[in-house]
Coordinates of C-alpha atoms and ligand atoms in Angstrom, one line a residue:
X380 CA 0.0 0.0 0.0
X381 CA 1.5 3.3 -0.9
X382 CA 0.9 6.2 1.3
X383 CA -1.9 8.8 0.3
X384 CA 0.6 11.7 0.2
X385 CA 3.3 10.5 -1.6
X386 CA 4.9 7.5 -3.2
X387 CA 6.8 5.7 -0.8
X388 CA 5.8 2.3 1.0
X389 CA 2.8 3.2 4.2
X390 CA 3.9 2.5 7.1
X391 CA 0.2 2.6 9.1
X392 CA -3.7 3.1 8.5
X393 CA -5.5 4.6 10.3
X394 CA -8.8 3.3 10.2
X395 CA -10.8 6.1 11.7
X396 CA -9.6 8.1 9.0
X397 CA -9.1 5.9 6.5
X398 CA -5.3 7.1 6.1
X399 CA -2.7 5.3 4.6
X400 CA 0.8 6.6 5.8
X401 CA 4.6 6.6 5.1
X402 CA 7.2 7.4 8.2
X403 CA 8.0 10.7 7.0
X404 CA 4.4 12.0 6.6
X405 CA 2.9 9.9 9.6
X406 CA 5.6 11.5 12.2
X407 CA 4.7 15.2 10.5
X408 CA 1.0 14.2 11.3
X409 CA 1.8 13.6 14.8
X410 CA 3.6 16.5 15.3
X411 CA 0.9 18.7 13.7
X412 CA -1.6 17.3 16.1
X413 CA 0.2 18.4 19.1
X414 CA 1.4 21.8 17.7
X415 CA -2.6 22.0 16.9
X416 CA -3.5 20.7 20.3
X417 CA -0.9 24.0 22.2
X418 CA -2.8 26.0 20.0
X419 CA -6.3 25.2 20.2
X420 CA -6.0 25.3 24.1
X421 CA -3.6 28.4 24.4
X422 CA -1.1 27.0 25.6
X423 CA 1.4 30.2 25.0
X424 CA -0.3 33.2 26.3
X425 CA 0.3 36.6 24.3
X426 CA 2.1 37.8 27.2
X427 CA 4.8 35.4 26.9
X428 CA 8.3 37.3 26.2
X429 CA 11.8 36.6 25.7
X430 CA 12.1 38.3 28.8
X431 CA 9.5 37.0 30.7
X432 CA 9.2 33.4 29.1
X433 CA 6.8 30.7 30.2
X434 CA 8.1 27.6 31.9
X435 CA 7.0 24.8 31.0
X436 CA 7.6 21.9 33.3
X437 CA 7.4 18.1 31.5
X438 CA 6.8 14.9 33.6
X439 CA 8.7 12.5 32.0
X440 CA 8.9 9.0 33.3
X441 CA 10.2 7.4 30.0
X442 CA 7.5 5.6 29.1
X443 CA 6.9 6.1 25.2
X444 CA 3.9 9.1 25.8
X445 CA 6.4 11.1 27.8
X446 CA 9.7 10.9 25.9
X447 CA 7.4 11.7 22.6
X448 CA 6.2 14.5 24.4
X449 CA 9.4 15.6 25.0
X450 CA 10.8 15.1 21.7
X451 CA 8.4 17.3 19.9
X452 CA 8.2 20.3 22.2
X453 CA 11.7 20.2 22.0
X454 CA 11.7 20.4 18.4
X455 CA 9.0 23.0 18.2
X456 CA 10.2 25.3 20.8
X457 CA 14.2 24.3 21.6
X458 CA 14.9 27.9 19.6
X459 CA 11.7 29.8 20.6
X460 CA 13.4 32.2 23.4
X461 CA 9.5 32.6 25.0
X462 CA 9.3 29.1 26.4
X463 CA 11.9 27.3 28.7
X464 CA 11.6 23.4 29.1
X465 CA 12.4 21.4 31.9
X466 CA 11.9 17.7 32.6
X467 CA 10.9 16.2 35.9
X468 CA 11.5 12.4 36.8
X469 CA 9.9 10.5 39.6
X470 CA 11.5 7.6 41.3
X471 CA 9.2 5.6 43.1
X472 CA 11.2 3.0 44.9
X473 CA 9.9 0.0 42.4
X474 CA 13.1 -2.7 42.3
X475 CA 14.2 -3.2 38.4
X476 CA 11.6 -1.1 37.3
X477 CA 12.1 2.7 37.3
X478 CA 16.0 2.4 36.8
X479 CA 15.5 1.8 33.3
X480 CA 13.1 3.8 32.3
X481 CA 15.3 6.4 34.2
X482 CA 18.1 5.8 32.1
X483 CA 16.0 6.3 29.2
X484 CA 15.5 9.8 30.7
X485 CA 19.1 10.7 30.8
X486 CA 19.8 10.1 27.3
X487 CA 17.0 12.1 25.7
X488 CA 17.4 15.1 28.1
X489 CA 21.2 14.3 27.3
X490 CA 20.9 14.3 23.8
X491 CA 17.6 17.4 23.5
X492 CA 19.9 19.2 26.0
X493 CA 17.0 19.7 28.5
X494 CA 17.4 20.5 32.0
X495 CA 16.7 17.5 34.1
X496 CA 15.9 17.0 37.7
X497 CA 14.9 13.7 39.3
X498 CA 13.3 13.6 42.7
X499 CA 12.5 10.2 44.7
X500 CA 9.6 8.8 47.0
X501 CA 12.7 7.9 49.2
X502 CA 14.2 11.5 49.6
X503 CA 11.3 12.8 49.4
X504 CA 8.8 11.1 52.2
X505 CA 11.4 8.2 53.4
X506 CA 9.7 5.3 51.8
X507 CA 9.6 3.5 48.3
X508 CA 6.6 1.6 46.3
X509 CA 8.0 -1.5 46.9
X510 CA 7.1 -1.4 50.9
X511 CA 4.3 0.8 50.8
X512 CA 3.0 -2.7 48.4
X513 CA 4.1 -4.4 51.3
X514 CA 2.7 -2.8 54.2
X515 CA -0.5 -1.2 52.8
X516 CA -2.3 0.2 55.3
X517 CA -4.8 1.3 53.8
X518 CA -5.4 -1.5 52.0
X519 CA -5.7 0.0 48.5
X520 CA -4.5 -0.8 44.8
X521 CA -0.5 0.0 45.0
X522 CA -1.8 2.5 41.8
X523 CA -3.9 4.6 44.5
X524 CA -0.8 5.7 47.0
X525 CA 1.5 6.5 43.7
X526 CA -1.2 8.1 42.0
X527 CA -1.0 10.1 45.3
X528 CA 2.3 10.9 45.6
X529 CA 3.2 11.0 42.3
X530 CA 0.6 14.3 41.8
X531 CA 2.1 15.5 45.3
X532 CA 5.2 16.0 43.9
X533 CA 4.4 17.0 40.4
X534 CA 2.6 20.1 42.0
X535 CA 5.4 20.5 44.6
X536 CA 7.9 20.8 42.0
X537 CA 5.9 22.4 39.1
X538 CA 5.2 25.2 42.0
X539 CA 9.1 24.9 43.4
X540 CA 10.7 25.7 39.7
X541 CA 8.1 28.8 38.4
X542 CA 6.6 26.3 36.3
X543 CA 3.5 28.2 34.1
X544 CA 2.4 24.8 33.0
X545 CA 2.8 21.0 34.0
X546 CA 2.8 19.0 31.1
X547 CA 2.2 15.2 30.7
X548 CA 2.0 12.3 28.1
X549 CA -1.6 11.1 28.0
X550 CA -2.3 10.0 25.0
X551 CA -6.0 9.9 23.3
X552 CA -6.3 6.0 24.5
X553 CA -5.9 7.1 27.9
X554 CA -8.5 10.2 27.7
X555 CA -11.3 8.0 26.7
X556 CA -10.2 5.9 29.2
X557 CA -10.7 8.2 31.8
X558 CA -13.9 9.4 30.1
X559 CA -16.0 6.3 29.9
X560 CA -14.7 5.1 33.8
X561 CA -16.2 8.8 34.8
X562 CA -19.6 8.0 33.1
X563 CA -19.8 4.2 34.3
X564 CA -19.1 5.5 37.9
X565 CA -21.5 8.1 37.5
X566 CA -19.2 10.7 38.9
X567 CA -20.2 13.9 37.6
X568 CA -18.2 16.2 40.0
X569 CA -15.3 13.7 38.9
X570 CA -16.3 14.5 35.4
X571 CA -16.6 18.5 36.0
X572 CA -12.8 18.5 37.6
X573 CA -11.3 16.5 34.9
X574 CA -12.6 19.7 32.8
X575 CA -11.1 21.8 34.5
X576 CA -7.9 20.6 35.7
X577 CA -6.9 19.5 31.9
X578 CA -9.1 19.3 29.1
X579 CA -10.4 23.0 29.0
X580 CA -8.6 25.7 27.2
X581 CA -6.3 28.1 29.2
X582 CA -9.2 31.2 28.1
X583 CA -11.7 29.1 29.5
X584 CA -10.5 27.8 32.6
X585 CA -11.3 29.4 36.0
X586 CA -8.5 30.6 38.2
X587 CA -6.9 28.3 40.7
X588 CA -4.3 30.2 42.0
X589 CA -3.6 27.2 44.1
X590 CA -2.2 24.8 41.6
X591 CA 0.3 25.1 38.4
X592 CA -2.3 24.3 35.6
X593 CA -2.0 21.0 33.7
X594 CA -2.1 20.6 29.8
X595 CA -2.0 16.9 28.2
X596 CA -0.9 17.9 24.1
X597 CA -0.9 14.1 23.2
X598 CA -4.3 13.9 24.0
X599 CA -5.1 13.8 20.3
X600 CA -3.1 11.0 19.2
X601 CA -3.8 7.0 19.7
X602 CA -1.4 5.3 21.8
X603 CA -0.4 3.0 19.3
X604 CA 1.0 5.7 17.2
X605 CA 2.5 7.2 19.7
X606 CA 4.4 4.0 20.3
X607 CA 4.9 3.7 16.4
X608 CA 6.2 7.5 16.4
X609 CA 9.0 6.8 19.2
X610 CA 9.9 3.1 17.4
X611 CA 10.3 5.5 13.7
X612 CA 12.5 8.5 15.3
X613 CA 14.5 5.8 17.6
X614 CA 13.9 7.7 20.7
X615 CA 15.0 6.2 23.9
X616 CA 11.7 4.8 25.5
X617 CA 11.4 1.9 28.2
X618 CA 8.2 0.4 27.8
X619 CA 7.4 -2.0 30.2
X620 CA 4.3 -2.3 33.0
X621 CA 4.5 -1.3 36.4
X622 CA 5.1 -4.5 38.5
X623 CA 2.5 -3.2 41.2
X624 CA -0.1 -2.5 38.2
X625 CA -3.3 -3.4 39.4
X626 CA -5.7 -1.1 37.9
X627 CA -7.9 -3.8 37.5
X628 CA -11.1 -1.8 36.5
X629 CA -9.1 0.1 34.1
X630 CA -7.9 -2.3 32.1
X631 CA -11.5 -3.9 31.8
X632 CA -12.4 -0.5 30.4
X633 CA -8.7 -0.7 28.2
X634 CA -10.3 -3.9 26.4
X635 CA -13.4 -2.9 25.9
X636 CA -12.2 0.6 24.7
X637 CA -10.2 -1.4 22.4
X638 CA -12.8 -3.9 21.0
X639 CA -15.4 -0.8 20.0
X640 CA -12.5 0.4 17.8
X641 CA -12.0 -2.4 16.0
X642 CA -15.5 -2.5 15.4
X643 CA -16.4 0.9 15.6
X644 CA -13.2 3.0 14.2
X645 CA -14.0 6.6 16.0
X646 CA -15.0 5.6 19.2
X647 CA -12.3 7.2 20.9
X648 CA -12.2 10.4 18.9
X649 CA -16.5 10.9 19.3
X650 CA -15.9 9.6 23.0
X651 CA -14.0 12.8 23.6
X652 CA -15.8 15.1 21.3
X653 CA -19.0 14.6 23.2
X654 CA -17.4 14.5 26.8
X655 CA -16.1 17.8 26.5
X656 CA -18.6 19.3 25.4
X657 CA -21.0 17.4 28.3
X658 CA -17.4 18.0 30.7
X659 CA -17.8 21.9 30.1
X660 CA -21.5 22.0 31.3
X661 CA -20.5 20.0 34.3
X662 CA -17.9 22.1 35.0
X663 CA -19.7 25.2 34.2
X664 CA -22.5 24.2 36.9
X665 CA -20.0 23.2 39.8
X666 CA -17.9 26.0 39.1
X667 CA -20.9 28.5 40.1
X668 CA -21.9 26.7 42.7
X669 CA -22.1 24.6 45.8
X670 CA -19.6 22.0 44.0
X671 CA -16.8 24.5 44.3
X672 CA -14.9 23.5 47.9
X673 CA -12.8 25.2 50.4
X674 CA -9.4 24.8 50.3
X675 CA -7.0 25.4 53.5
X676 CA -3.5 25.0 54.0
X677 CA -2.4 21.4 54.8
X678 CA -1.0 21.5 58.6
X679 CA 2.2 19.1 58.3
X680 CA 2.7 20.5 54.9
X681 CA 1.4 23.5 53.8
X682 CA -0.3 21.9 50.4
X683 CA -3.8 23.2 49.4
X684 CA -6.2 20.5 50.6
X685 CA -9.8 20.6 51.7
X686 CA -8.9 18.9 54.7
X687 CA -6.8 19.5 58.0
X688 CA -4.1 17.1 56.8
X689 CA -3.5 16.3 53.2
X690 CA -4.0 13.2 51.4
X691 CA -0.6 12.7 51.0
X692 CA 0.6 13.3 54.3
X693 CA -1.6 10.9 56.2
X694 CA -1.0 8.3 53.8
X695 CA 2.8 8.9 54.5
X696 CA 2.0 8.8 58.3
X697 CA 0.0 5.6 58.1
X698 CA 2.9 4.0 56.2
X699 CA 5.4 4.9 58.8
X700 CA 3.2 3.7 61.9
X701 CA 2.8 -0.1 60.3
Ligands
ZN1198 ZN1 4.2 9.9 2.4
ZN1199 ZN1 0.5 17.6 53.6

């Protein structure tokens, strides 16, 4: 099969839109999509300078979405003297697992020439995945204290480096994801924060002076071309599972996300289409109302939470007392 562009040999199809692709013109599509995504949210306020440049900080754990996500912004904005890149690792403590992908780290920030900084659950609250797993107190999937921590010190840091923006990796697969669990749970608060914390444009988004706002570019593009598009540049990507991966209900949702596509090429794409538009009213209602919450200082350490202590803290604390 040819590709519809040109004359060389496709590389892919794309069935929801019928595409036929070679290397050279799928990677530009990708690329487009994210450059199209930056814009269509405003990413880059007007008021960004070369004096006064946004910083954008990028969570990269080395998994394919990440280093992508890397890779591009680099290319798109390594010589645009208005935006500064950083890259942020997390170390969770996992034996065998993280030491890779954190290698994987180095050499793109290595080779992009991206500052780099790596922080660790053990430096940072004196304990690592692997006994957390172990211990449990709380007896919860080892995905619920990470997710925990892992946003904990995303905000700490974005907040820590005069970050503008926090950037991550999701891809399209893992929007709908999200999307469909929201509506099977029924969770429309869930629904009307995951509006506003990433999938509403920054001129629509009301202020939270609390938090360094997230922006997900890849949220466009399937996660099997992202995987293709870091296989066809050669970047540096560990892909391998979490060994404490137990998402269980997630991954029910993963296969039958996956199944309607095959059937049903689109599903993901109208998924989100529709959910943001239903995610905007939600958010729009809470936003003006009773749904919008409180938030005080955390009393151990000074995060915004709704409570006395914050999440993250008493997790910590439990930990330590088994
Ligand atoms: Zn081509
Ligand atoms: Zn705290």
């Amino acid at each position: 099969m040819d590709c519809d562009k040109c004359d060389r040999e496709a590389v892919m199809h794309a069935a929801y839109s019928g595409l036929h692709l070679c290397d050279d013109h799928f990677c530009r599509s990708v690329e487009k999509r994210l450059r199209r995504r930056i814009r269509d949210d405003d990413l880059l306020p007007a008021s960004a300078t070369p004096d006064d440049p946004q910083v954008w900080l990028i969570g990269l754990s080395g998994g394919k979405d990440s280093v992508v996500l890397t890779k591009i912004l680099h290319d798109t904005f390594a010589e645009d003297p208005r935006i500064e890149l950083l890259a942020l690792t997390i170390h969770e403590g996992i034996e065998g697992y993280r030491d890779k992908s954190l290698d994987a780290c180095l050499e793109l920030t290595d080779d992009l020439d991206i500052r780099h900084e790596v922080v660790s659950y053990e430096e940072e609250f004196d304990l690592r995945m692997d006994d957390v797993v172990q211990k449990d107190p709380e007896s919860m999937a080892a995905c619920a204290y990470c997710g925990v921590f892992r946003r904990d010190l995303l905000s700490k840091y974005a907040e820590e480096y005069g970050a503008d923006k926090l950037l991550t990796g999701h891809n399209l697969d893992d929007e709908a994801e999200t999307a469909l669990m929201n509506f099977l749970e029924g969770d429309v608060a869930q629904v009307a924060k995951h509006f506003d914390a990433s999938l509403a444009g920054f001129d629509e988004r009301s202020e939270q002076d609390e938090f360094v706002p997230r922006a997900k570019p890849l949220r466009d593009v399937p996660e099997k071309e992202v995987a293709l598009y870091a296989h066809l540049e050669n970047l540096p990507a560990h892909i391998t599972e979490c060994p404490h991966s137990s998402e269980a209900y997630r991954g029910e949702i993963q296969k039958l996300m996956l199944s309607l596509e095959e059937n049903h090429p689109g599903t993901r794409h109208s998924i989100m289409a529709g959910y943001e538009e239903l995610a905007k009213l939600a958010a729009d209602e809470f936003g003006a109302g009773e749904g919008k919450r409180e938030l005080n200082e955390c009393e151990r350490c000074g995060a915004a939470t709704t409570r006395d202590v914050c999440r993250k803290c008493a997790l910590v604390e439990a930990i330590h007392a088994v």
